[in-house]
Coordinates of C-alpha atoms and ligand atoms in Angstrom, one line a residue:
X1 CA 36.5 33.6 47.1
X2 CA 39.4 31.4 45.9
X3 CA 38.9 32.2 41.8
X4 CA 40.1 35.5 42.7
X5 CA 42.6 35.2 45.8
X6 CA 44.1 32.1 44.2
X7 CA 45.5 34.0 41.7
X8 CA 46.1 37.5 42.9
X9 CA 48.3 39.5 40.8
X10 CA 52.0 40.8 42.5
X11 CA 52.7 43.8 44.1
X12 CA 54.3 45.7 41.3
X13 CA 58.0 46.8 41.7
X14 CA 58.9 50.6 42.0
X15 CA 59.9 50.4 38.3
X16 CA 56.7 49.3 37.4
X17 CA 57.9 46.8 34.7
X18 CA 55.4 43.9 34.7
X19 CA 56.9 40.4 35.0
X20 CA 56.0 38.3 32.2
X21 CA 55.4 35.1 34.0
X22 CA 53.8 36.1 37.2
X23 CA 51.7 38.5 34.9
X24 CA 50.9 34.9 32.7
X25 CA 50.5 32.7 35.8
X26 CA 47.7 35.1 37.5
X27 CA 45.6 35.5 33.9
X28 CA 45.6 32.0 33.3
X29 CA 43.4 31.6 35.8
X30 CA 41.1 33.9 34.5
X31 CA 39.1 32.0 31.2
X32 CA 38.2 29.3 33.4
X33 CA 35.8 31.9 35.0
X34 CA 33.6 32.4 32.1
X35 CA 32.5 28.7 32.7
X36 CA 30.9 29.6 35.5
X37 CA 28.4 32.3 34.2
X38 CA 26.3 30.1 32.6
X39 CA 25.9 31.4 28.9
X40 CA 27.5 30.3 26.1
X41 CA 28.0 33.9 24.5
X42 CA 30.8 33.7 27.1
X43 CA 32.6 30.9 25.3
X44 CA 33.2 33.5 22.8
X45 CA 34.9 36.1 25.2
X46 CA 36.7 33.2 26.6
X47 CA 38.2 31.9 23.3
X48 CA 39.5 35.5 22.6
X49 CA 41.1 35.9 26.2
X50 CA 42.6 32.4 25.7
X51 CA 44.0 33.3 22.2
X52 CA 45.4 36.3 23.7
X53 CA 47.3 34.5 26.5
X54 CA 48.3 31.6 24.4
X55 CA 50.1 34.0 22.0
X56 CA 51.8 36.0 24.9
X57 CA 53.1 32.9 26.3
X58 CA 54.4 31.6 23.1
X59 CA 56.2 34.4 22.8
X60 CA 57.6 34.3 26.1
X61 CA 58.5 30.7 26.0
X62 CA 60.7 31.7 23.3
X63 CA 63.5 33.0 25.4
X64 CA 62.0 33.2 28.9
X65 CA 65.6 34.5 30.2
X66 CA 65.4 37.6 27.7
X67 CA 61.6 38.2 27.9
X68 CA 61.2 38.7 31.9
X69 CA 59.3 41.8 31.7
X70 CA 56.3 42.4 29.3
X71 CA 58.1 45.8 28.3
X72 CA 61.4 43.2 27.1
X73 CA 58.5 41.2 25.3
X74 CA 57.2 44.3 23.0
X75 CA 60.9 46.1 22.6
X76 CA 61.9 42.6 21.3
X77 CA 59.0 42.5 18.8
X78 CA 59.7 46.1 17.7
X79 CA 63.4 45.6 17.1
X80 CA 62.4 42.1 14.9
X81 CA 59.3 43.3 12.9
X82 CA 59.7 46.8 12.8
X83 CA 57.5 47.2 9.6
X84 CA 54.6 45.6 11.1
X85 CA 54.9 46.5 15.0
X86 CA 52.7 47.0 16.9
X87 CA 50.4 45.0 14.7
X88 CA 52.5 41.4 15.3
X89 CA 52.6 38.6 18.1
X90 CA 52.6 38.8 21.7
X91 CA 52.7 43.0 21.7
X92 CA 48.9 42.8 19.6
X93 CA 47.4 40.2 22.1
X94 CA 48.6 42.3 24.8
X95 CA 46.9 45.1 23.4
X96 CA 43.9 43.2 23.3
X97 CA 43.9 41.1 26.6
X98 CA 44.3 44.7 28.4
X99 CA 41.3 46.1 27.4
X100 CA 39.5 43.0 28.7
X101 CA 42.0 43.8 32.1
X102 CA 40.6 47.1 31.9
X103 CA 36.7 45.8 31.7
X104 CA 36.9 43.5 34.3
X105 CA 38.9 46.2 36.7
X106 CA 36.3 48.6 36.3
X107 CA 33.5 46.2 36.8
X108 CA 34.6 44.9 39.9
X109 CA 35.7 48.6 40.9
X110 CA 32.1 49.5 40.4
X111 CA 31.0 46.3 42.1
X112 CA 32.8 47.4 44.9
X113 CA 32.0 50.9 45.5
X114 CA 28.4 50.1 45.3
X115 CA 26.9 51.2 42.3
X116 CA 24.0 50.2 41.8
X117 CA 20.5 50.8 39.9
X118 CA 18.1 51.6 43.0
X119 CA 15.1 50.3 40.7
X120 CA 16.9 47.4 40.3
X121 CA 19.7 46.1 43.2
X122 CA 20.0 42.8 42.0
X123 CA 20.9 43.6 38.6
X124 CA 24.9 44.6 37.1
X125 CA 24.0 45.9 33.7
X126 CA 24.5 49.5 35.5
X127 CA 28.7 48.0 36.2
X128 CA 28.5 46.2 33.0
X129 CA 27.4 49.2 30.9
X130 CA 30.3 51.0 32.6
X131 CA 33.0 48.8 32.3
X132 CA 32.3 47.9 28.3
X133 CA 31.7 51.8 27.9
X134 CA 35.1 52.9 29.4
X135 CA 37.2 50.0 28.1
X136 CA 35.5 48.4 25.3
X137 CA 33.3 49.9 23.5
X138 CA 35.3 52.8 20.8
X139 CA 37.3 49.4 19.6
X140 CA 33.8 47.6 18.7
X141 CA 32.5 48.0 15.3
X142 CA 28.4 47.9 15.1
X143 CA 28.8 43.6 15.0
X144 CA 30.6 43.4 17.8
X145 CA 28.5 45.5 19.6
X146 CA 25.7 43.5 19.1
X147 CA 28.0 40.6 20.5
X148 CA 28.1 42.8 23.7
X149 CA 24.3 43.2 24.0
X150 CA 23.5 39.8 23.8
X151 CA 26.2 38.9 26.5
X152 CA 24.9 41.8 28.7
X153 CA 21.3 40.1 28.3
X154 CA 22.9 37.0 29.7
X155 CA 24.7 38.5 32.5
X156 CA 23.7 36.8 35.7
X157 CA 22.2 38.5 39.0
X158 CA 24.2 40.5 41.1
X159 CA 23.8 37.6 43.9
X160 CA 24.9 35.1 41.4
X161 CA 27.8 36.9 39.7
X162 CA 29.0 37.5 43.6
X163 CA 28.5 33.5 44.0
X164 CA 30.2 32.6 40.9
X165 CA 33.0 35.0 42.2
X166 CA 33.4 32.9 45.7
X167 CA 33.7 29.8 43.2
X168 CA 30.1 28.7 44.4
X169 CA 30.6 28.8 47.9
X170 CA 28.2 30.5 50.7
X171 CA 30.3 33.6 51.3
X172 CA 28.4 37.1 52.3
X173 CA 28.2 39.7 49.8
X174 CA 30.4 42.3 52.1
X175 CA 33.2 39.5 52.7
X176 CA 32.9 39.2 48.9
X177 CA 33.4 42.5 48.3
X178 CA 36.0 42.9 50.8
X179 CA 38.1 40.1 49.0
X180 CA 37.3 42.1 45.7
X181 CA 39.1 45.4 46.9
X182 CA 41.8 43.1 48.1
X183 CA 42.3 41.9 44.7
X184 CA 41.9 44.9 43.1
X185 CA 45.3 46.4 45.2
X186 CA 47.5 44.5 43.2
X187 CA 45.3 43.9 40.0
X188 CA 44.6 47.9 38.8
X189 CA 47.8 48.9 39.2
X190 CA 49.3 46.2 37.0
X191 CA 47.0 46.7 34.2
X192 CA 47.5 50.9 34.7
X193 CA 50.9 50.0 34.1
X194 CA 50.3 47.9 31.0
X195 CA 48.8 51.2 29.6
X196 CA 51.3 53.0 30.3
X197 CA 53.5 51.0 29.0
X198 CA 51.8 51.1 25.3
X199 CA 51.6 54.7 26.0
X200 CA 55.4 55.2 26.9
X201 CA 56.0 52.9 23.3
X202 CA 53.5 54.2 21.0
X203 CA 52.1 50.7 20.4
X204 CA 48.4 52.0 21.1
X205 CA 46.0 51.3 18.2
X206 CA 42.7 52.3 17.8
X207 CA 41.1 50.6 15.0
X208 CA 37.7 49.2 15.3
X209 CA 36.9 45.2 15.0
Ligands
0SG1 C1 29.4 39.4 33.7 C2 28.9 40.0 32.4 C3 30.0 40.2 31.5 C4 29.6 40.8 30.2 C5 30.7 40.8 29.3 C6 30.6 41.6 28.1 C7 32.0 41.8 27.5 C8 31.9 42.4 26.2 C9 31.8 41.3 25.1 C10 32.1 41.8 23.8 C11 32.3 40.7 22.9 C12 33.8 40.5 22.5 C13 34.0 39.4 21.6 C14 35.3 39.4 21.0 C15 35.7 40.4 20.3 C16 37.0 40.4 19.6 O1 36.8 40.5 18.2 C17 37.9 41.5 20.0 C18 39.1 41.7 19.2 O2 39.9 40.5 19.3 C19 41.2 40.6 18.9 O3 41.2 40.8 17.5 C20 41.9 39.4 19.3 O4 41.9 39.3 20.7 C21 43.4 39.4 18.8 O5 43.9 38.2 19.0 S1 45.5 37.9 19.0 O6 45.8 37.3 20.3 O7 45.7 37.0 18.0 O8 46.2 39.1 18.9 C22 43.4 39.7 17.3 O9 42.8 38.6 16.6 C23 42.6 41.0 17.0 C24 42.4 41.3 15.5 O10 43.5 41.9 15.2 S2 43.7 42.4 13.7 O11 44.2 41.2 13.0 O12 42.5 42.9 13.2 O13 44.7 43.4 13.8 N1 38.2 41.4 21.4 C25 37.8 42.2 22.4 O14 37.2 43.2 22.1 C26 38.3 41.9 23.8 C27 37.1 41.5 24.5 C28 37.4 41.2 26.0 C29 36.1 41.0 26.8 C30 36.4 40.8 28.2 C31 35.2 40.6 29.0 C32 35.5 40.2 30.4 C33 34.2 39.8 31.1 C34 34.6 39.5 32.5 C35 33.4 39.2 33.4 C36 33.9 39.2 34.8

């Protein structure tokens, strides 16, 4: 279970400001995953979620001592490109890397409460379907949609996406899942508060790719 326990998000603190590098230090963890599904339609998600983190973290790098919340990150971008905010830097690959947040949150939520298609046990399109409908899928033009049906076509098995999960090793499904509510405690309410926090700003877009 270590690729998801390794890197478990924080506890988040009673203001709910998100701080930039643990937030960057617990995601970086997360493209590496993709290798382990097998497909290489997932080199393609992984490039984007990389993209997304490299920019945040250039940002951040830029004055680490003045950007130690994610909210100090945006507020900085607004005040210095005003004209084009939200649509610059770190506060548009935020925008971005949250929705994946939100997909894999509610996949692994669903995972976890045991959804499941009772024709078909082994299979996760059911959680898939879910997460890319809730957090995906009104950003994604007819193209990119596409791009999601042939990744859903080369989602593993249920068994094997809990395997790649444990990093490969022979752990049971329930320990598995147990480890996956653990990580979720700290995990949902971080990226809840990243929504909230584009809420609270007006940096929410909606436009299609
Ligand atoms: C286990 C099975 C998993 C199945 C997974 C299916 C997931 C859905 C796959 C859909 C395919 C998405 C491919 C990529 C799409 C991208 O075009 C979009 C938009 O990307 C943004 O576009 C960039 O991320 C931005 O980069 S930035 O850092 O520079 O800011 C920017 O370029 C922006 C364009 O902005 S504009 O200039 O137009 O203003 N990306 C997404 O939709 C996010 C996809 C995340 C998928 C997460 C899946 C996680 C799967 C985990 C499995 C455990």
């Amino acid at each position: 279970m270590s690729l998801l326990l390794d890197n478990e998000f924080k506890p988040l603190p009673p203001d709910k400001c998100v701080d930039t590098e643990a937030f960057l230090e617990a995601v970086s963890h997360l493209p590496s995953f993709f290798d382990c599904l097998g497909s290489s339609v997932f080199a393609i998600i992984k490039a984007d979620i990389t993209g997304n983190i490299t920019k945040i973290k250039t940002a951040y790098l830029k004055d680490p001592q003045k950007f130690v919340t994610l909210q100090d990150l945006l507020i900085s971008e607004r005040e210095a490109q005003a004209d084009k905010w939200p649509l610059v830097g770190a506060t548009l690959a935020l925008m971005w890397l949250k929705r994946g947040l939100r997909f894999i949150q509610i996949l692994l939520q669903s995972l976890a409460d045991g959804e499941r298609d009772a024709n078909n046990p082994n299979s996760i399109r059911v959680n898939v379907v879910k997460a890319y409908e809730q957090a995906l899928k009104r950003y994604h033009g007819w193209l990119t949609q596409k791009l999601f049906s042939m990744a859903l076509l080369a989602a593993p098995c249920r068994s094997n996406f809990l395997k790649a999960l444990s990093k490969g090793e022979d752990v049971g499904e329930e320990d598995c899942l147990a480890k996956v509510r653990q990580f979720l405690e700290n995990f949902t309410p971080t990226v809840d508060a990243i929504y909230e926090m584009y809420t609270k700003l007006n940096a929410e877009l909606s436009y299609t790719v």
